Coordinates of C-alpha atoms and ligand atoms in Angstrom, one line a residue:
X1 CA -58.3 -150.9 -155.1
X2 CA -56.1 -150.2 -158.1
X3 CA -54.0 -153.1 -159.3
X4 CA -51.2 -153.5 -161.8
X5 CA -51.7 -155.5 -164.9
X6 CA -49.2 -156.9 -167.4
X7 CA -49.7 -156.1 -171.0
X8 CA -51.3 -159.5 -171.9
X9 CA -53.8 -159.2 -169.0
X10 CA -54.6 -155.7 -170.1
X11 CA -55.3 -156.6 -173.7
X12 CA -57.5 -159.5 -172.6
X13 CA -59.5 -157.2 -170.3
X14 CA -59.7 -154.5 -172.8
X15 CA -61.0 -156.9 -175.5
X16 CA -63.7 -158.1 -173.2
X17 CA -64.7 -154.5 -172.2
X18 CA -64.4 -153.3 -175.8
X19 CA -62.1 -150.5 -174.7
X20 CA -58.9 -151.5 -176.3
X21 CA -56.2 -148.8 -176.1
X22 CA -52.9 -150.3 -176.7
X23 CA -49.7 -148.5 -175.7
X24 CA -47.8 -147.8 -178.9
X25 CA -50.9 -147.3 -181.0
X26 CA -50.2 -144.6 -183.5
X27 CA -52.7 -142.3 -185.2
X28 CA -51.7 -141.3 -188.7
X29 CA -51.9 -137.6 -189.6
X30 CA -49.3 -135.9 -187.4
X31 CA -49.1 -132.2 -187.8
X32 CA -52.0 -132.0 -190.2
X33 CA -54.3 -134.5 -188.3
X34 CA -57.9 -133.6 -188.3
X35 CA -59.8 -132.1 -185.4
X36 CA -60.5 -134.9 -183.0
X37 CA -58.4 -137.5 -184.8
X38 CA -57.3 -139.0 -181.5
X39 CA -60.0 -140.6 -179.4
X40 CA -58.1 -140.2 -176.2
X41 CA -59.5 -142.3 -173.4
X42 CA -60.5 -140.8 -170.1
X43 CA -58.4 -141.5 -167.0
X44 CA -60.1 -141.5 -163.6
X45 CA -56.9 -140.5 -161.9
X46 CA -53.4 -139.4 -162.8
X47 CA -50.3 -138.6 -160.7
X48 CA -47.4 -136.5 -162.0
X49 CA -44.2 -136.5 -159.9
X50 CA -41.5 -134.0 -160.7
X51 CA -38.3 -136.0 -160.2
X52 CA -36.1 -133.0 -160.9
X53 CA -36.6 -129.4 -162.0
X54 CA -34.8 -126.0 -161.6
X55 CA -36.3 -125.1 -158.2
X56 CA -36.6 -126.8 -154.8
X57 CA -38.1 -125.6 -151.6
X58 CA -38.2 -128.2 -148.8
X59 CA -40.5 -126.1 -146.6
X60 CA -43.2 -125.3 -149.2
X61 CA -46.7 -126.3 -148.1
X62 CA -49.1 -128.6 -149.8
X63 CA -51.4 -126.5 -152.1
X64 CA -54.5 -127.6 -153.9
X65 CA -53.5 -130.6 -156.1
X66 CA -49.7 -130.2 -155.3
X67 CA -48.4 -132.6 -152.5
X68 CA -44.9 -131.4 -151.5
X69 CA -42.1 -133.7 -150.6
X70 CA -40.2 -133.2 -147.4
X71 CA -42.6 -131.3 -145.1
X72 CA -43.6 -134.3 -143.1
X73 CA -40.5 -134.3 -140.9
X74 CA -41.0 -135.8 -137.5
X75 CA -38.7 -136.9 -134.6
X76 CA -36.4 -139.7 -135.8
X77 CA -36.4 -138.5 -139.4
X78 CA -33.0 -138.5 -141.1
X79 CA -32.9 -134.8 -142.1
X80 CA -30.4 -135.5 -144.9
X81 CA -33.0 -137.5 -146.7
X82 CA -35.1 -134.4 -147.0
X83 CA -33.0 -132.6 -149.5
X84 CA -33.7 -133.2 -153.1
X85 CA -31.5 -132.3 -156.0
X86 CA -32.5 -129.3 -158.3
X87 CA -30.7 -128.4 -161.5
X88 CA -31.3 -126.9 -165.0
X89 CA -33.1 -130.0 -166.1
X90 CA -36.5 -131.7 -166.0
X91 CA -37.8 -135.2 -165.3
X92 CA -41.3 -136.5 -164.6
X93 CA -42.8 -139.8 -163.5
X94 CA -46.4 -140.0 -164.8
X95 CA -49.0 -142.5 -163.6
X96 CA -52.5 -143.0 -165.2
X97 CA -55.4 -145.0 -163.8
X98 CA -57.7 -146.3 -166.4
X99 CA -60.6 -148.7 -165.7
X100 CA -59.0 -149.3 -162.3
X101 CA -55.6 -150.2 -163.7
X102 CA -52.4 -148.3 -163.1
X103 CA -49.9 -147.6 -165.8
X104 CA -46.7 -145.5 -165.6
X105 CA -43.9 -144.0 -167.7
X106 CA -41.0 -141.7 -167.4
X107 CA -40.8 -138.5 -169.4
X108 CA -37.3 -136.8 -169.5
X109 CA -34.3 -137.6 -167.3
X110 CA -32.6 -134.4 -166.1
X111 CA -28.8 -134.0 -166.3
X112 CA -26.9 -135.0 -163.2
X113 CA -26.9 -138.7 -162.7
X114 CA -26.3 -138.8 -159.0
X115 CA -28.9 -136.1 -158.2
X116 CA -31.6 -137.5 -160.4
X117 CA -31.0 -141.1 -159.4
X118 CA -31.0 -140.2 -155.7
X119 CA -34.3 -138.2 -156.2
X120 CA -35.8 -141.3 -157.8
X121 CA -34.9 -143.3 -154.7
X122 CA -36.1 -140.7 -152.2
X123 CA -39.3 -140.2 -154.1
X124 CA -39.9 -144.0 -154.2
X125 CA -40.3 -144.1 -157.9
X126 CA -41.3 -147.7 -158.8
X127 CA -39.1 -148.3 -161.8
X128 CA -40.2 -152.0 -162.1
X129 CA -43.7 -150.8 -162.9
X130 CA -42.6 -148.3 -165.5
X131 CA -43.9 -149.5 -168.9
X132 CA -42.4 -147.0 -171.3
X133 CA -39.9 -144.1 -171.6
X134 CA -40.5 -140.8 -173.4
X135 CA -38.2 -138.0 -174.4
X136 CA -39.6 -134.5 -175.0
X137 CA -36.8 -133.4 -177.4
X138 CA -33.1 -133.7 -178.0
X139 CA -31.6 -131.2 -175.5
X140 CA -29.2 -132.5 -172.9
X141 CA -31.1 -131.1 -169.9
X142 CA -33.8 -133.7 -170.7
X143 CA -31.7 -136.7 -171.3
X144 CA -28.2 -136.0 -169.7
X145 CA -28.7 -138.6 -167.0
X146 CA -30.6 -141.1 -169.2
X147 CA -27.8 -143.6 -170.0
X148 CA -26.4 -143.8 -166.5
X149 CA -29.8 -144.2 -164.9
X150 CA -30.7 -147.0 -167.3
X151 CA -27.3 -148.7 -166.8
X152 CA -27.2 -148.4 -163.0
X153 CA -30.8 -149.5 -162.5
X154 CA -30.9 -152.1 -165.3
X155 CA -32.3 -154.8 -163.0
X156 CA -35.3 -152.7 -162.3
X157 CA -36.3 -151.9 -165.9
X158 CA -38.4 -154.2 -168.1
X159 CA -36.7 -156.0 -170.9
X160 CA -37.4 -154.4 -174.2
X161 CA -38.9 -151.2 -172.6
X162 CA -39.7 -148.7 -175.5
X163 CA -38.0 -145.3 -175.7
X164 CA -40.3 -143.0 -177.7
X165 CA -38.4 -140.1 -179.4
X166 CA -39.5 -137.6 -182.0
X167 CA -37.8 -136.8 -185.3
X168 CA -34.2 -135.7 -184.7
X169 CA -34.6 -136.5 -181.0
X170 CA -31.2 -138.3 -181.2
X171 CA -29.4 -135.7 -183.3
X172 CA -26.7 -133.4 -182.0
X173 CA -27.8 -129.9 -181.0
X174 CA -25.9 -126.6 -180.7
X175 CA -26.4 -123.4 -178.9
X176 CA -25.2 -119.9 -179.7
X177 CA -23.8 -118.3 -176.5
X178 CA -22.1 -114.9 -176.1
X179 CA -18.8 -116.7 -176.2
X180 CA -19.6 -118.6 -179.4
X181 CA -21.4 -121.7 -180.6
X182 CA -21.3 -124.7 -178.3
X183 CA -22.3 -128.3 -178.8
X184 CA -25.3 -129.2 -176.6
X185 CA -24.3 -132.9 -177.1
X186 CA -26.2 -135.8 -178.4
X187 CA -28.0 -138.8 -177.1
X188 CA -26.6 -141.3 -179.5
X189 CA -28.7 -144.1 -180.9
X190 CA -25.8 -146.6 -180.6
X191 CA -25.4 -145.8 -176.9
X192 CA -29.1 -146.5 -176.3
X193 CA -28.9 -149.7 -178.3
X194 CA -25.8 -150.8 -176.4
X195 CA -27.8 -150.8 -173.2
X196 CA -29.3 -154.0 -174.7
X197 CA -32.8 -153.8 -173.2
X198 CA -34.3 -150.5 -174.6
X199 CA -36.0 -150.4 -178.0
X200 CA -36.1 -147.0 -179.7
X201 CA -39.4 -146.1 -181.3
X202 CA -39.2 -142.9 -183.4
X203 CA -42.6 -141.2 -183.8
X204 CA -44.0 -138.4 -185.9
X205 CA -47.7 -138.9 -185.2
X206 CA -49.8 -139.0 -182.0
X207 CA -49.0 -142.2 -180.2
X208 CA -50.3 -143.8 -177.0
X209 CA -47.3 -144.3 -174.7
X210 CA -49.2 -146.1 -172.0
X211 CA -53.0 -146.6 -171.8
X212 CA -54.5 -143.2 -171.0
X213 CA -51.5 -141.1 -172.1
X214 CA -50.7 -139.8 -175.6
X215 CA -47.6 -138.2 -177.0
X216 CA -48.6 -135.6 -179.5
X217 CA -46.0 -136.2 -182.3
X218 CA -45.0 -133.1 -184.2
X219 CA -46.7 -129.9 -183.2
X220 CA -48.5 -127.6 -185.6
X221 CA -47.4 -124.0 -185.3
X222 CA -50.3 -121.7 -185.3
X223 CA -49.3 -118.5 -183.3
X224 CA -47.4 -115.8 -185.1
X225 CA -45.3 -114.9 -182.1
X226 CA -43.9 -118.3 -181.1
X227 CA -40.9 -118.4 -183.4
X228 CA -37.7 -120.4 -183.7
X229 CA -34.8 -118.9 -181.7
X230 CA -31.7 -117.9 -183.8
X231 CA -29.6 -119.3 -180.9
X232 CA -30.8 -122.9 -180.9
X233 CA -29.1 -124.7 -183.8
X234 CA -29.1 -128.0 -185.6
X235 CA -26.8 -129.2 -188.4
X236 CA -28.5 -129.9 -191.7
X237 CA -26.7 -130.4 -195.0
X238 CA -23.4 -129.6 -193.3
X239 CA -24.6 -126.2 -192.1
X240 CA -25.8 -125.0 -188.7
X241 CA -29.4 -123.7 -189.1
X242 CA -32.1 -122.6 -186.6
X243 CA -33.7 -125.6 -185.0
X244 CA -37.4 -125.9 -185.7
X245 CA -37.9 -128.7 -183.2
X246 CA -39.9 -130.8 -185.6
X247 CA -39.6 -133.7 -183.2
X248 CA -40.5 -132.0 -179.9
X249 CA -43.7 -133.3 -178.4
X250 CA -46.0 -133.0 -175.4
X251 CA -47.7 -135.6 -173.2
X252 CA -51.5 -135.4 -173.2
X253 CA -54.0 -137.0 -170.7
X254 CA -57.7 -136.6 -170.6
X255 CA -59.0 -136.5 -167.0
X256 CA -62.6 -137.7 -166.8
X257 CA -65.0 -134.7 -166.6
X258 CA -62.1 -132.2 -166.1
X259 CA -60.4 -132.0 -169.5
X260 CA -56.9 -132.2 -170.9
X261 CA -53.6 -132.3 -168.9
X262 CA -50.8 -131.1 -171.1
X263 CA -47.2 -131.7 -170.0
X264 CA -44.2 -130.4 -171.8
X265 CA -40.4 -130.4 -171.6
X266 CA -39.1 -127.1 -173.0
X267 CA -41.9 -125.9 -175.4
X268 CA -39.4 -124.6 -177.9
X269 CA -42.3 -124.8 -180.4
X270 CA -44.4 -122.6 -178.2
X271 CA -46.5 -123.5 -175.2
X272 CA -49.6 -122.0 -176.8
X273 CA -49.0 -124.0 -180.0
X274 CA -48.6 -127.2 -177.9
X275 CA -51.8 -126.7 -176.0
X276 CA -53.8 -125.8 -179.1
X277 CA -52.4 -128.8 -180.9
X278 CA -53.5 -131.1 -178.0
X279 CA -57.0 -129.5 -178.2
X280 CA -57.1 -130.1 -182.0
X281 CA -55.8 -133.6 -182.0
X282 CA -58.2 -134.8 -179.3
X283 CA -61.2 -132.6 -180.2
X284 CA -61.4 -131.6 -176.6
X285 CA -61.3 -127.8 -175.8
X286 CA -61.5 -128.0 -172.0
X287 CA -58.0 -127.9 -170.6
X288 CA -57.5 -128.9 -166.9
X289 CA -53.8 -128.3 -166.5
X290 CA -50.8 -127.0 -168.4
X291 CA -47.4 -127.9 -167.0
X292 CA -43.7 -127.8 -167.9
X293 CA -40.9 -125.6 -169.2
X294 CA -42.3 -122.8 -171.4
X295 CA -38.9 -121.5 -172.5
X296 CA -39.6 -117.9 -171.8
X297 CA -36.5 -117.2 -169.7
X298 CA -34.8 -114.1 -171.1
X299 CA -37.8 -113.5 -173.5
X300 CA -38.9 -109.9 -174.3
X301 CA -41.8 -108.7 -172.2
X302 CA -44.2 -108.7 -175.3
X303 CA -43.6 -112.4 -175.9
X304 CA -44.3 -113.2 -172.3
X305 CA -47.4 -111.0 -172.3
X306 CA -48.8 -112.6 -175.5
X307 CA -48.2 -116.1 -174.2
X308 CA -49.9 -115.3 -170.8
X309 CA -52.9 -113.7 -172.6
X310 CA -53.4 -116.7 -174.8
X311 CA -53.1 -119.2 -172.0
X312 CA -55.5 -117.1 -169.9
X313 CA -58.0 -117.3 -172.8
X314 CA -57.6 -121.1 -172.9
X315 CA -58.5 -120.9 -169.2
X316 CA -56.9 -124.1 -167.7
X317 CA -57.9 -124.9 -164.1
X318 CA -54.2 -125.1 -163.3
X319 CA -51.0 -123.6 -164.7
X320 CA -47.7 -124.9 -163.5
X321 CA -44.8 -123.2 -165.3
X322 CA -41.5 -125.0 -164.5
X323 CA -37.9 -125.4 -165.7
X324 CA -37.0 -122.9 -168.5
X325 CA -40.1 -120.7 -168.1
X326 CA -38.0 -118.2 -166.2
X327 CA -38.7 -115.9 -163.2
X328 CA -40.4 -113.1 -165.2
X329 CA -42.8 -115.4 -167.0
X330 CA -43.5 -117.5 -163.8
X331 CA -44.4 -114.3 -161.9
X332 CA -46.5 -113.0 -164.8
X333 CA -48.6 -116.2 -164.7
X334 CA -48.9 -115.9 -161.0
X335 CA -50.0 -112.2 -161.3
X336 CA -52.5 -112.8 -164.1
X337 CA -53.9 -116.2 -163.2
X338 CA -53.6 -116.2 -159.4
X339 CA -56.3 -118.8 -158.8
X340 CA -54.9 -121.2 -161.3
X341 CA -51.1 -120.8 -160.7
X342 CA -49.1 -123.3 -158.8
X343 CA -45.4 -122.8 -158.0
X344 CA -43.6 -126.1 -158.7
X345 CA -40.9 -127.4 -156.5
X346 CA -38.8 -130.6 -157.1
X347 CA -40.5 -133.7 -155.6
X348 CA -44.0 -132.3 -155.9
X349 CA -46.7 -134.9 -156.7
X350 CA -49.7 -133.5 -158.6
X351 CA -52.7 -135.6 -157.8
X352 CA -55.3 -135.3 -160.5
X353 CA -58.7 -136.8 -159.5
X354 CA -62.2 -136.7 -160.8
Ligands
FE2_1 FE1 -34.6 -127.5 -174.7
FE2_2 FE1 -34.9 -127.7 -171.2

């Protein structure tokens, strides 16, 4: 039976077993880190719950590792409780099981406070057990509900809980739309500090967020086709310039005997770059699952095709495109990788077991 441990108990046990993997441990090297620089521990189990995403289907059936929310309706069930909130946003709850011990963290927070907060309640997300918070990058659709959730559920969160952000994760962003340039808002450092119980940890290098899960730190760009968008902007030296998302990172797990699980927010730096970076930093080539927003909505067909071809060559056991991947790319993955493709819906729990 898995049990929960506090940090002190975990350190004690780890020291006696010689398997010390402290959350918050950082590996120097970042973008240029050597092949296999991160000795990522194997987890025997992991569960990823999608708290919010762009798409919801209450009647979608369980499929392979995807356990859907809301299909087990029986007489007496309050039908209103089986309606989750979907939006242009993304939020995950991730649980690892390492040496029989469970650890969990949140990665991204969606936009709409009421919707995301209600989803957390309906999905029974245990915030008291959450050991850390991560943010994939500085766009509002990943942190919009952050401050209100933390404020309203303050009693449930641990004192001093770390918030891991990449470089410029707390910097204002801008988007160029047909009508002109618009601020995409900013998660302000002072607003996070004002919460009084969250400590900001800015990272550049691979960092363990909880035992069994790493944040990549900055991603090395290796493909020639995954380029910065001229429509995603950041202010540098008083000028708006294309954003290179230097601080965007992925979550990486290593499932025992199965390979890497790579979870991303928006993949503005390119999903192929992100997966290849995870392979390089861990020295593990086998990829079990790739999941998240691949930012291919509105992309030209050649870009979608090149991405699908390269992901197909990496040959993950599961591919779960969500959020900003867009209909055309999602259907392309389904067409070209039918045995590996899973359509995500809000509330789905992905059960990764050995
Ligand atoms: Fe984004
Ligand atoms: Fe996004």
